[in-house]
Tab-separated table of N, CA and C in Angstrom:
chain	number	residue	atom	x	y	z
I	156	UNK	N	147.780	104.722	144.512
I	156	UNK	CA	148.625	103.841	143.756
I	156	UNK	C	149.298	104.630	142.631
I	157	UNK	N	150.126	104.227	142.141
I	157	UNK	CA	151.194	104.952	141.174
I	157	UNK	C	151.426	104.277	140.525
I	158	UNK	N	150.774	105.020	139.218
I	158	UNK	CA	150.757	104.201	137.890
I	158	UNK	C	151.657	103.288	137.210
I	159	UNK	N	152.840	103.999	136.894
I	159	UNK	CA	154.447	104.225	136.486
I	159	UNK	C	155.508	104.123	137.595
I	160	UNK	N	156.401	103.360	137.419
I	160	UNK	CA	157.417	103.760	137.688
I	160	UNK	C	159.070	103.412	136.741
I	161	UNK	N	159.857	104.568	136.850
I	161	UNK	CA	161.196	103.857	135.497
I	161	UNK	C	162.316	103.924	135.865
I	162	UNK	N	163.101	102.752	135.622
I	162	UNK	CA	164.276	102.919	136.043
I	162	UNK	C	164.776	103.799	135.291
I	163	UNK	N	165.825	104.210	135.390
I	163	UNK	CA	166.698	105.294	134.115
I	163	UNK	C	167.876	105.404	134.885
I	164	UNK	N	168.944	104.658	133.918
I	164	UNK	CA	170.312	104.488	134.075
I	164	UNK	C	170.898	106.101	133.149
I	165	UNK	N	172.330	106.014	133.286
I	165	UNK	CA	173.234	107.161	133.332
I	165	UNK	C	173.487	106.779	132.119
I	166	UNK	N	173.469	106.554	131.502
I	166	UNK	CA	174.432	105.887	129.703
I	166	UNK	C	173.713	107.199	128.990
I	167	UNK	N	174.186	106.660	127.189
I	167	UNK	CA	173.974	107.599	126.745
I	167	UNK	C	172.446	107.228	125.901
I	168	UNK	N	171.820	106.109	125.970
I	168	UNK	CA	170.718	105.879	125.460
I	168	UNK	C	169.453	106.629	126.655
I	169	UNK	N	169.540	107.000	127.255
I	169	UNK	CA	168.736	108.235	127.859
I	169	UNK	C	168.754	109.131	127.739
I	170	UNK	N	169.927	109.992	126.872
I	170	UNK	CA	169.781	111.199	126.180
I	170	UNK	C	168.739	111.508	125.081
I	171	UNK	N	167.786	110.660	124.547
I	171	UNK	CA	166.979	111.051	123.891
I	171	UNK	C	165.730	110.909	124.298
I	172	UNK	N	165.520	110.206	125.989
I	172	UNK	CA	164.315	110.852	126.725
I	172	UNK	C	164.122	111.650	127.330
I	173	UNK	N	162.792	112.125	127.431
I	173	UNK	CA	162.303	113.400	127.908
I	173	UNK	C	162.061	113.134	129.313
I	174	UNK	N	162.922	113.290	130.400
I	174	UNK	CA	162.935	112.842	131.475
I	174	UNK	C	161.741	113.336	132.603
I	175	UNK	N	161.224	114.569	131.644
I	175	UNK	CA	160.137	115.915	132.601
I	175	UNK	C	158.914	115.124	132.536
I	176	UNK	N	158.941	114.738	130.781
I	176	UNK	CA	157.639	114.198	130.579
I	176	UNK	C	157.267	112.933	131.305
I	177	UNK	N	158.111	111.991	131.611
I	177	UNK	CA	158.512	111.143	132.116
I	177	UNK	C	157.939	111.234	134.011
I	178	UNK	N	158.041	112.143	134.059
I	178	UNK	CA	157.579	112.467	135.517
I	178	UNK	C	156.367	112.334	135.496
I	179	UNK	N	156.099	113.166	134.128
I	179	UNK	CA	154.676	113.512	134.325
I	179	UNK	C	153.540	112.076	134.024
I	180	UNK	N	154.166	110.638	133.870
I	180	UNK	CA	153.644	109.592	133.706
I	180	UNK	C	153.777	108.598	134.813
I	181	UNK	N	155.003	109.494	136.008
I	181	UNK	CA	155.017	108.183	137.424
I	181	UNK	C	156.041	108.775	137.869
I	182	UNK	N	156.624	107.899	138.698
I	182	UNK	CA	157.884	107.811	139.907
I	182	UNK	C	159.164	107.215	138.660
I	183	UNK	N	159.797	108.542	139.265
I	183	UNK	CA	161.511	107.979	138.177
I	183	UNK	C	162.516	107.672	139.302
I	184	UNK	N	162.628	106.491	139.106
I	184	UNK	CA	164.137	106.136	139.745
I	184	UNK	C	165.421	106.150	139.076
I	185	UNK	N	166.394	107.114	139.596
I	185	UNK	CA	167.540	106.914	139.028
I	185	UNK	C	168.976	106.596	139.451
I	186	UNK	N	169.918	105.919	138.570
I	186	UNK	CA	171.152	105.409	138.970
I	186	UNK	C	172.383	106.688	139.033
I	187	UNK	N	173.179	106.303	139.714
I	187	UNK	CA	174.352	106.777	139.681
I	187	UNK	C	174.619	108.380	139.370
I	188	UNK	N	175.168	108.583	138.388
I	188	UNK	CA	175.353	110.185	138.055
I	188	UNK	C	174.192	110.913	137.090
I	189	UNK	N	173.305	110.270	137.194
I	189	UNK	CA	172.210	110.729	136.626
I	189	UNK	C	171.712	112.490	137.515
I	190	UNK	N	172.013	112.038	138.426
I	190	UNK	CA	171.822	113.400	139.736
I	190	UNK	C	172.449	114.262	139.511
I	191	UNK	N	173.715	114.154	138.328
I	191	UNK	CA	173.668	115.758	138.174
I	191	UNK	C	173.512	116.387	137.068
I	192	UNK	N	172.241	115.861	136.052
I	192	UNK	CA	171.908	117.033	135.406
I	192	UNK	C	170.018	116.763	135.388
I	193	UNK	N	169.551	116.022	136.180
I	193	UNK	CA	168.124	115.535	136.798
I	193	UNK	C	168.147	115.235	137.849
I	194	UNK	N	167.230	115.498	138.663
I	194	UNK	CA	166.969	114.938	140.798
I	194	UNK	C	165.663	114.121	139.984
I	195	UNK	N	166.134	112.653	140.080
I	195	UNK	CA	164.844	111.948	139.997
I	195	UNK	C	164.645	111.915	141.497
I	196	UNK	N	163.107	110.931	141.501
I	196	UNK	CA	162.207	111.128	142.697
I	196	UNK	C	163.250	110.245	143.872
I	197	UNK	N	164.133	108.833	143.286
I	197	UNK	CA	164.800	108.146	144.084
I	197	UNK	C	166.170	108.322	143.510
I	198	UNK	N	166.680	108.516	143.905
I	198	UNK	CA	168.394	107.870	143.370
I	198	UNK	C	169.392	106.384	143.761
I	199	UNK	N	169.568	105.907	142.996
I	199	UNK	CA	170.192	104.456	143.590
I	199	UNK	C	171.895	104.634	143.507
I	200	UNK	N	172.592	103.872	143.998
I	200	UNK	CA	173.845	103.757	143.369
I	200	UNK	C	174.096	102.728	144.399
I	201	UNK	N	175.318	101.772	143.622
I	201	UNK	CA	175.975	100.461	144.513
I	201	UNK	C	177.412	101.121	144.273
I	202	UNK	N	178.124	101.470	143.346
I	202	UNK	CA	179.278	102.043	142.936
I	202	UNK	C	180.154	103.072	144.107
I	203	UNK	N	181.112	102.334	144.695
I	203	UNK	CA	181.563	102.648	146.191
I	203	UNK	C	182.099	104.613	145.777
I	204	UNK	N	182.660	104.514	144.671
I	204	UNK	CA	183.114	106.045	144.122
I	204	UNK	C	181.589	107.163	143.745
I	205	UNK	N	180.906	106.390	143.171
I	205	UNK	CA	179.568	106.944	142.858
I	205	UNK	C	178.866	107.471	144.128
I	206	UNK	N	178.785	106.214	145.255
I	206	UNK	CA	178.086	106.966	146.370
I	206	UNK	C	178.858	107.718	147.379
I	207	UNK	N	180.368	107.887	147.117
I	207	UNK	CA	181.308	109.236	147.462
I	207	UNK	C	180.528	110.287	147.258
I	208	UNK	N	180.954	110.337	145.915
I	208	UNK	CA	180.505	111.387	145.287
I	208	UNK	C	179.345	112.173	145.574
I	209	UNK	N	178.081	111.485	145.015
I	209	UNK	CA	176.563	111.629	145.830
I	209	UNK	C	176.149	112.515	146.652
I	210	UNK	N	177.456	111.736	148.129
I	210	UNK	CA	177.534	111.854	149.092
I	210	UNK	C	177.939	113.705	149.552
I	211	UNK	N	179.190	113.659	149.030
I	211	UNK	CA	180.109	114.556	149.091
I	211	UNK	C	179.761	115.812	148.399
I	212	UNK	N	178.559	115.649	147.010
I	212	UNK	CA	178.015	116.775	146.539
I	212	UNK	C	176.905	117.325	147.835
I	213	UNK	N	176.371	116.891	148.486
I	213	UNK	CA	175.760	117.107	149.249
I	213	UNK	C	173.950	117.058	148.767
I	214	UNK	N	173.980	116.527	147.842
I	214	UNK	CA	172.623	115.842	147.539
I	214	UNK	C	171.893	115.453	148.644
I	215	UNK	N	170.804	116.123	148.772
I	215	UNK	CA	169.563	115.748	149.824
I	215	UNK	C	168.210	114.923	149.565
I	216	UNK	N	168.837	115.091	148.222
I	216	UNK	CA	166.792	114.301	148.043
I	216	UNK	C	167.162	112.743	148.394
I	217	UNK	N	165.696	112.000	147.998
I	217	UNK	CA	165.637	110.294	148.424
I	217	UNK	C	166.715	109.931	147.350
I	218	UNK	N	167.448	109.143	148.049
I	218	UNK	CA	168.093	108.171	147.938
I	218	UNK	C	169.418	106.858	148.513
I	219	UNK	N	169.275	105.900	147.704
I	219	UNK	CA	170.085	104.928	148.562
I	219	UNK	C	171.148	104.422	148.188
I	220	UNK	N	172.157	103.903	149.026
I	220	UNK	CA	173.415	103.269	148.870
I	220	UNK	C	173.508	102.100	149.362
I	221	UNK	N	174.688	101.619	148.678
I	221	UNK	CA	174.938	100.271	149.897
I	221	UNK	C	176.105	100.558	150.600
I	222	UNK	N	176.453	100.386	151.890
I	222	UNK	CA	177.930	100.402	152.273
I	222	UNK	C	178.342	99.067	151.413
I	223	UNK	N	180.133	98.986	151.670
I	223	UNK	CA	180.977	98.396	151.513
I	223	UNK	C	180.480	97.107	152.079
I	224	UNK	N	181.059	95.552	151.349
I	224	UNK	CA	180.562	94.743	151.524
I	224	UNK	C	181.365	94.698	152.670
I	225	UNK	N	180.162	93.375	153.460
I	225	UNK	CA	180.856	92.075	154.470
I	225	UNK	C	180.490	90.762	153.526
I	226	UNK	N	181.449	89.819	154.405
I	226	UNK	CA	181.074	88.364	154.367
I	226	UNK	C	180.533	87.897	155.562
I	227	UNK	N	179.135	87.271	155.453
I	227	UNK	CA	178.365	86.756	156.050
I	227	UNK	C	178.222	85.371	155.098
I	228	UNK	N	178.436	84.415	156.193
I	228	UNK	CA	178.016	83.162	155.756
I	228	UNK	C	178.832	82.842	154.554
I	229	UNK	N	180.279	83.312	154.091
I	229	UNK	CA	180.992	83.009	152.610
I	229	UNK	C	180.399	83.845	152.065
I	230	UNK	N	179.170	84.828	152.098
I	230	UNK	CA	178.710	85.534	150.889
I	230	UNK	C	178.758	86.620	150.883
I	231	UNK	N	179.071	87.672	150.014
I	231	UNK	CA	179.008	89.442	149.820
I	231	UNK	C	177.666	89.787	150.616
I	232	UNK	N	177.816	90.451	151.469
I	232	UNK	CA	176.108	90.991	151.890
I	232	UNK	C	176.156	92.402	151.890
I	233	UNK	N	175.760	93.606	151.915
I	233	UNK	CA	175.822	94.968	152.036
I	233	UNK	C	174.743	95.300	152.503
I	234	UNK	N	174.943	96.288	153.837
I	234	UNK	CA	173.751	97.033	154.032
I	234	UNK	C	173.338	97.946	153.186
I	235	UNK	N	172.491	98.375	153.113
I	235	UNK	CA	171.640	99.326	151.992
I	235	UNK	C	170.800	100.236	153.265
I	236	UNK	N	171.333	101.898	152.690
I	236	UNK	CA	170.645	102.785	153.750
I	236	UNK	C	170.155	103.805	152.944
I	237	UNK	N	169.649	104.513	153.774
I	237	UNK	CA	169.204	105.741	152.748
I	237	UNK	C	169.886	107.194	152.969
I	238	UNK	N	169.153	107.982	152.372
I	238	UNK	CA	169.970	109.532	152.413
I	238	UNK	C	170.790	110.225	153.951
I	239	UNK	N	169.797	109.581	154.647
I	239	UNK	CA	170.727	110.075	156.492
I	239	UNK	C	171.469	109.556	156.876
I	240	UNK	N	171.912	108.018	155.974
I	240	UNK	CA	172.621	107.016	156.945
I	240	UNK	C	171.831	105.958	157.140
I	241	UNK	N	170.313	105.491	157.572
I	241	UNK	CA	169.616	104.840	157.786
I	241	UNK	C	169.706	103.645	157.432
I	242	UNK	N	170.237	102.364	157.939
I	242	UNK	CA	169.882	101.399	157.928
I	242	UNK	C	168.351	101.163	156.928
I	243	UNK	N	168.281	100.419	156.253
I	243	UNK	CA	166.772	99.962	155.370
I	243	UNK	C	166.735	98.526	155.073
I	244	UNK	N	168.005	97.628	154.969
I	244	UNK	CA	167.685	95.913	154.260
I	244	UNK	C	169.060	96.156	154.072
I	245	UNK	N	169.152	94.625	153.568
I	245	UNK	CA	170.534	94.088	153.041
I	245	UNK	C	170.601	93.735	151.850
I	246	UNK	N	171.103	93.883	151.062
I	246	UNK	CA	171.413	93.214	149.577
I	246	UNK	C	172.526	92.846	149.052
I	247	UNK	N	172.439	91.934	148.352
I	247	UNK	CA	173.794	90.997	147.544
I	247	UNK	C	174.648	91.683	146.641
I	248	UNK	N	174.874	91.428	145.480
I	248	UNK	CA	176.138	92.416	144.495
I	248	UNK	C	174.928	92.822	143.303
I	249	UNK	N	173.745	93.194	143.439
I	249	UNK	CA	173.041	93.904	142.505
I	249	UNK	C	173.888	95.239	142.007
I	250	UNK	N	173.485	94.860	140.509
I	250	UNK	CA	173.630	96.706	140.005
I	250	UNK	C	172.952	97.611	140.596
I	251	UNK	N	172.946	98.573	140.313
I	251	UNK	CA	172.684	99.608	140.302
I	251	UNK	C	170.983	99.859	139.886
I	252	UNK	N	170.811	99.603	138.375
I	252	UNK	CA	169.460	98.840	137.719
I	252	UNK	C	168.970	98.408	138.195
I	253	UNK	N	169.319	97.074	139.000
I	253	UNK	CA	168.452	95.994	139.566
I	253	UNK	C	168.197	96.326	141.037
I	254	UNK	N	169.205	96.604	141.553
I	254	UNK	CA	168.803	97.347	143.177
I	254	UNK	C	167.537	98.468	142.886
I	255	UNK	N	167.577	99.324	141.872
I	255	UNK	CA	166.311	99.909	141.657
I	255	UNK	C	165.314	99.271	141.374
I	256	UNK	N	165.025	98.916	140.637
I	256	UNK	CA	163.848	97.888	140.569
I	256	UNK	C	163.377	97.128	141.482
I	257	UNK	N	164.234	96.592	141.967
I	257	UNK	CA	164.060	95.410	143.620
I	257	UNK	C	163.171	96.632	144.448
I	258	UNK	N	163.862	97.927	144.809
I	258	UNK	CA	163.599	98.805	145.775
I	258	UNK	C	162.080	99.048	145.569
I	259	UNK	N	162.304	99.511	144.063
I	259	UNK	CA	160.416	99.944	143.598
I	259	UNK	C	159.734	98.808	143.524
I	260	UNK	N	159.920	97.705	143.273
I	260	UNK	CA	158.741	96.838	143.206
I	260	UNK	C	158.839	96.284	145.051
I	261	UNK	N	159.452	96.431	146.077
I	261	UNK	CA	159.302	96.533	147.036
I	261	UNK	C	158.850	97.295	148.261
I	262	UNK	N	158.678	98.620	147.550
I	262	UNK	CA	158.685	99.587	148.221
I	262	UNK	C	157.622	100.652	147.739
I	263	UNK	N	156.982	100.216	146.667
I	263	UNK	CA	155.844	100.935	146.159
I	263	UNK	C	154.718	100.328	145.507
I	264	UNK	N	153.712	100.631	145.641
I	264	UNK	CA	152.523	99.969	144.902
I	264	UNK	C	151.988	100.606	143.400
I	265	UNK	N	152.601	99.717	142.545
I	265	UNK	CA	152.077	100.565	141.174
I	265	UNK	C	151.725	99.486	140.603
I	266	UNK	N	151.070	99.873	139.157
I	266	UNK	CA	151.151	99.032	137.964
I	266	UNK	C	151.915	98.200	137.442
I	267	UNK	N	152.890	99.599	136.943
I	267	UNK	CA	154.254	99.244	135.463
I	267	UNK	C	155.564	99.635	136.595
I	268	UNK	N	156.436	98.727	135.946
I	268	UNK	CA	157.848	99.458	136.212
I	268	UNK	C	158.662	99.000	135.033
């Protein structure tokens, strides 16, 4: 089981955490352009330019996207895959934040997030 886990968005109020130490207390999930100056353990992004990018740097470690929406049923739905392409679930118009969190408290057994 895994103690910790943290979201950590791209802004500038994460410039004054210690992102190493941070490891050293659990599983870091991170958003968007956070990947290029830290490889947290997951990377998230919903941001159709963001997961270009991601993409196009050629980033290999875990992480997930959503494609481009459909309408199913009147509603936004997006698949959500991971680093190969992979199909994984569907999700609605979550951030970025919240698609992380959803993922870790779904997808891992810890304590804290």
């Amino acid at each position: 089981m895994i103690e910790n886990i943290f979201i950590i968005g791209n802004g500038e109020s994460r410039l004054s955490i210690d992102l190493k130490y941070l490891r050293e207390l659990g599983k870091i999930y991170g958003c968007n352009a956070l990947y290029r100056d830290f490889h947290p353990d997951v990377l998230v992004s919903v941001d159709d330019r963001m997961t270009s990018e991601i993409i196009e740097s050629g980033y290999k470690e875990k992480h997930y996207h959503r494609l481009p929406r459909d309408q199913r049923n009147g509603k936004n739905v997006y698949d959500l895959v991971d680093e190969t392409g992979k199909k994984i679930g569907t999700t609605n118009g979550l951030s970025s934040g919240a698609l992380a969190t959803q993922l870790a408290a779904n997808m891992e057994w810890c304590k804290n997030i």
